[in-house]
Coordinates of N, CA and C and ligand atoms in Angstrom, one line a residue:
X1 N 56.8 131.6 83.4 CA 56.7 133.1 83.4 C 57.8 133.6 84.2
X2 N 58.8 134.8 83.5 CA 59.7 134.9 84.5 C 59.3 136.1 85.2
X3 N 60.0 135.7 86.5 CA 60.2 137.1 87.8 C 60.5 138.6 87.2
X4 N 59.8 139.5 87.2 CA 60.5 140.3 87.2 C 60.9 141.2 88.7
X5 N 61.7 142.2 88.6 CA 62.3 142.9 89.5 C 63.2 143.9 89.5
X6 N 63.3 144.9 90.3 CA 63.5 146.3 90.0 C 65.3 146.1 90.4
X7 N 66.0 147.0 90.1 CA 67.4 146.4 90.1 C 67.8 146.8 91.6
X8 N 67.1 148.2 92.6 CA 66.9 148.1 93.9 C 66.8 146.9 94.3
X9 N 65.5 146.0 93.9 CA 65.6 145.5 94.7 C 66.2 144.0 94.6
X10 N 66.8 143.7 93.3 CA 67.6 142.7 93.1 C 69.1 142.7 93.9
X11 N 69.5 143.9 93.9 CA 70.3 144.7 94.6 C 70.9 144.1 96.0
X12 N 69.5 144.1 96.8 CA 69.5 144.1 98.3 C 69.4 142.7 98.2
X13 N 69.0 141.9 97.3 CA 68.6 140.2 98.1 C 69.8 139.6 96.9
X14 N 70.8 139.9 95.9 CA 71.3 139.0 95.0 C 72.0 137.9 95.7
X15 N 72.3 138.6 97.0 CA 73.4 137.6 97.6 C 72.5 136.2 97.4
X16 N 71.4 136.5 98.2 CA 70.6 134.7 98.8 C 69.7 134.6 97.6
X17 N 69.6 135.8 96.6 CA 68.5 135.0 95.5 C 68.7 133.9 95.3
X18 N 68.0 133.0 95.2 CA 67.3 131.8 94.3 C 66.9 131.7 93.2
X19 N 66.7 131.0 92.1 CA 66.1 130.8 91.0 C 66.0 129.7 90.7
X20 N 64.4 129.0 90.3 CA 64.6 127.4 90.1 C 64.1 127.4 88.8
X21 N 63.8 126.5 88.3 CA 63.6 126.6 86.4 C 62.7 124.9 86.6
X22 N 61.7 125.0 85.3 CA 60.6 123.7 85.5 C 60.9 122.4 85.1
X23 N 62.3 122.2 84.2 CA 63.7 121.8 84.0 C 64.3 121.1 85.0
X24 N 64.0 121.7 86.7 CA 64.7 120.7 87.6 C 66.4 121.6 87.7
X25 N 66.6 122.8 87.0 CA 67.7 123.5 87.5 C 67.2 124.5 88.9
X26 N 68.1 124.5 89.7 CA 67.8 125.8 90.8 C 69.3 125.9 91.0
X27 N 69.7 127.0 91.4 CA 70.7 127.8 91.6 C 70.6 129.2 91.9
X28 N 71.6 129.8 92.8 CA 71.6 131.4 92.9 C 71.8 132.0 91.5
X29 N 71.1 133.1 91.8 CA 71.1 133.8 90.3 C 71.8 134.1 89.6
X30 N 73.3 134.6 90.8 CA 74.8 134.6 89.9 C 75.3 133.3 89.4
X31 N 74.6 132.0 89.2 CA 75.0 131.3 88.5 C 74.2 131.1 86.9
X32 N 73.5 131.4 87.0 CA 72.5 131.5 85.6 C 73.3 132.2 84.6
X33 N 72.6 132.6 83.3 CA 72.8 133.2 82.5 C 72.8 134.0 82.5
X34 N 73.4 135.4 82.8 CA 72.8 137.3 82.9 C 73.0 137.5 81.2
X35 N 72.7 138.4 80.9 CA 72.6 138.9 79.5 C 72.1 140.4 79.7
X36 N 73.0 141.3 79.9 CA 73.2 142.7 80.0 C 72.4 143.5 78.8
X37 N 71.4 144.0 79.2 CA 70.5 144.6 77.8 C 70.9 146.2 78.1
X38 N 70.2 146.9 76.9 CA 70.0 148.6 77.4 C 69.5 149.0 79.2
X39 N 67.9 148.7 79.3 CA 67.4 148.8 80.0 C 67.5 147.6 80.9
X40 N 67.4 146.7 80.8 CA 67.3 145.1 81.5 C 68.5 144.1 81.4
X41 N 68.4 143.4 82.4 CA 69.2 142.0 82.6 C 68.3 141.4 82.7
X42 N 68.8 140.4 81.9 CA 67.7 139.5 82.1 C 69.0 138.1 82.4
X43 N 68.3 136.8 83.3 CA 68.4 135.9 84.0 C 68.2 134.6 82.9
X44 N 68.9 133.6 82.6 CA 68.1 132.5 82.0 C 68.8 131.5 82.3
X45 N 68.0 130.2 82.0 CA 68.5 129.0 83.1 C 69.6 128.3 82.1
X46 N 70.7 128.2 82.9 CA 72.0 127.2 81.9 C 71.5 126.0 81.3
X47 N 70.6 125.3 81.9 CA 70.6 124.2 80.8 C 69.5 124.2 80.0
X48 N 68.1 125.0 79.7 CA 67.2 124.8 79.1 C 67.0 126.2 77.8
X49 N 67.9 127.4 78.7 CA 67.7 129.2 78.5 C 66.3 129.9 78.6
X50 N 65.6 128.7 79.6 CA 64.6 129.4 79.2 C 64.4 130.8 80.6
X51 N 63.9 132.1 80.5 CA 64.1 133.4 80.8 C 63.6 133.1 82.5
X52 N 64.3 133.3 83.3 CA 63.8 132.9 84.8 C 63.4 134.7 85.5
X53 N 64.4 135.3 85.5 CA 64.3 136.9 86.1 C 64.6 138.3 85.0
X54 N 63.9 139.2 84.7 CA 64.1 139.9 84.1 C 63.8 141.3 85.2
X55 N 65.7 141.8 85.6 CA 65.9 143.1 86.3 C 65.9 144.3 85.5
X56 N 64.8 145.3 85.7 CA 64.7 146.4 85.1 C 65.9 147.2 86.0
X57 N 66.9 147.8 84.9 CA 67.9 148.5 85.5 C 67.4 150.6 85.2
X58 N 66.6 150.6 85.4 CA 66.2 151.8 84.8 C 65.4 152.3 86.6
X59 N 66.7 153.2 87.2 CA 66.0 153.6 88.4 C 64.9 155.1 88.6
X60 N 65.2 155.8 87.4 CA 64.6 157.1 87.3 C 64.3 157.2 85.8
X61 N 63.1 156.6 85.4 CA 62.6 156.7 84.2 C 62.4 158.0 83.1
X62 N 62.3 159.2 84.1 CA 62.5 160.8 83.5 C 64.1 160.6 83.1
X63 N 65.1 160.6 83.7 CA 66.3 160.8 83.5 C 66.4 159.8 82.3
X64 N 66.2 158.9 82.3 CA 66.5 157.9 81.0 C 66.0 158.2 79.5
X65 N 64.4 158.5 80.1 CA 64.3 159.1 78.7 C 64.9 160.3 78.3
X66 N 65.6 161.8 79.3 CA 65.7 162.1 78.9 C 67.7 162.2 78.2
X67 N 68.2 161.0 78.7 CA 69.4 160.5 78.2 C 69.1 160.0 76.5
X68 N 68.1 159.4 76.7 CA 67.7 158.8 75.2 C 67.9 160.0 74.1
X69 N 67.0 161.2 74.6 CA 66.7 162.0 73.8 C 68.4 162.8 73.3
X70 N 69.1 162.7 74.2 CA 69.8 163.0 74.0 C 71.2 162.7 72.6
X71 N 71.1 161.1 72.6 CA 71.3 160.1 72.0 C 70.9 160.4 70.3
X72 N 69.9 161.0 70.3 CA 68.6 161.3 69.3 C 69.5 162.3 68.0
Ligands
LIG101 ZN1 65.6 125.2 82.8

């Protein structure tokens, strides 16, 4: 099941994050896989892919949606 977490607060700990995978990989999270979404990053382990952290980058949910609408 992967971590999730708010991109605050991925933010404040990326330096020392950790990530270990059931695989037997662990590594800091800037070594993993990031994969830059609309709303999310998500995290996945280099040797298996399987999904380790998923960062919601969405800090003010009103403003987004109302970016979306805009989009529309
Ligand atoms: Zn793995």
């Amino acid at each position: 099941m992967a971590m999730h977490m708010h991109i605050r607060e991925y933010n404040s700990k990326a330096e020392s994050l950790r990530l270990s995978c059931e695989c037997g990989w662990e590594g800091k999270a800037n070594e993993a896989r990031r994969e830059l979404h609309e709303a999310v990053m998500d995290f996945e382990c280099p040797k298996c892919d399987k999904m380790l952290l998923i960062v919601n980058l969405i800090t003010d949910a009103q403003k987004y949606f109302d970016w979306k609408e805009t989009k529309e």
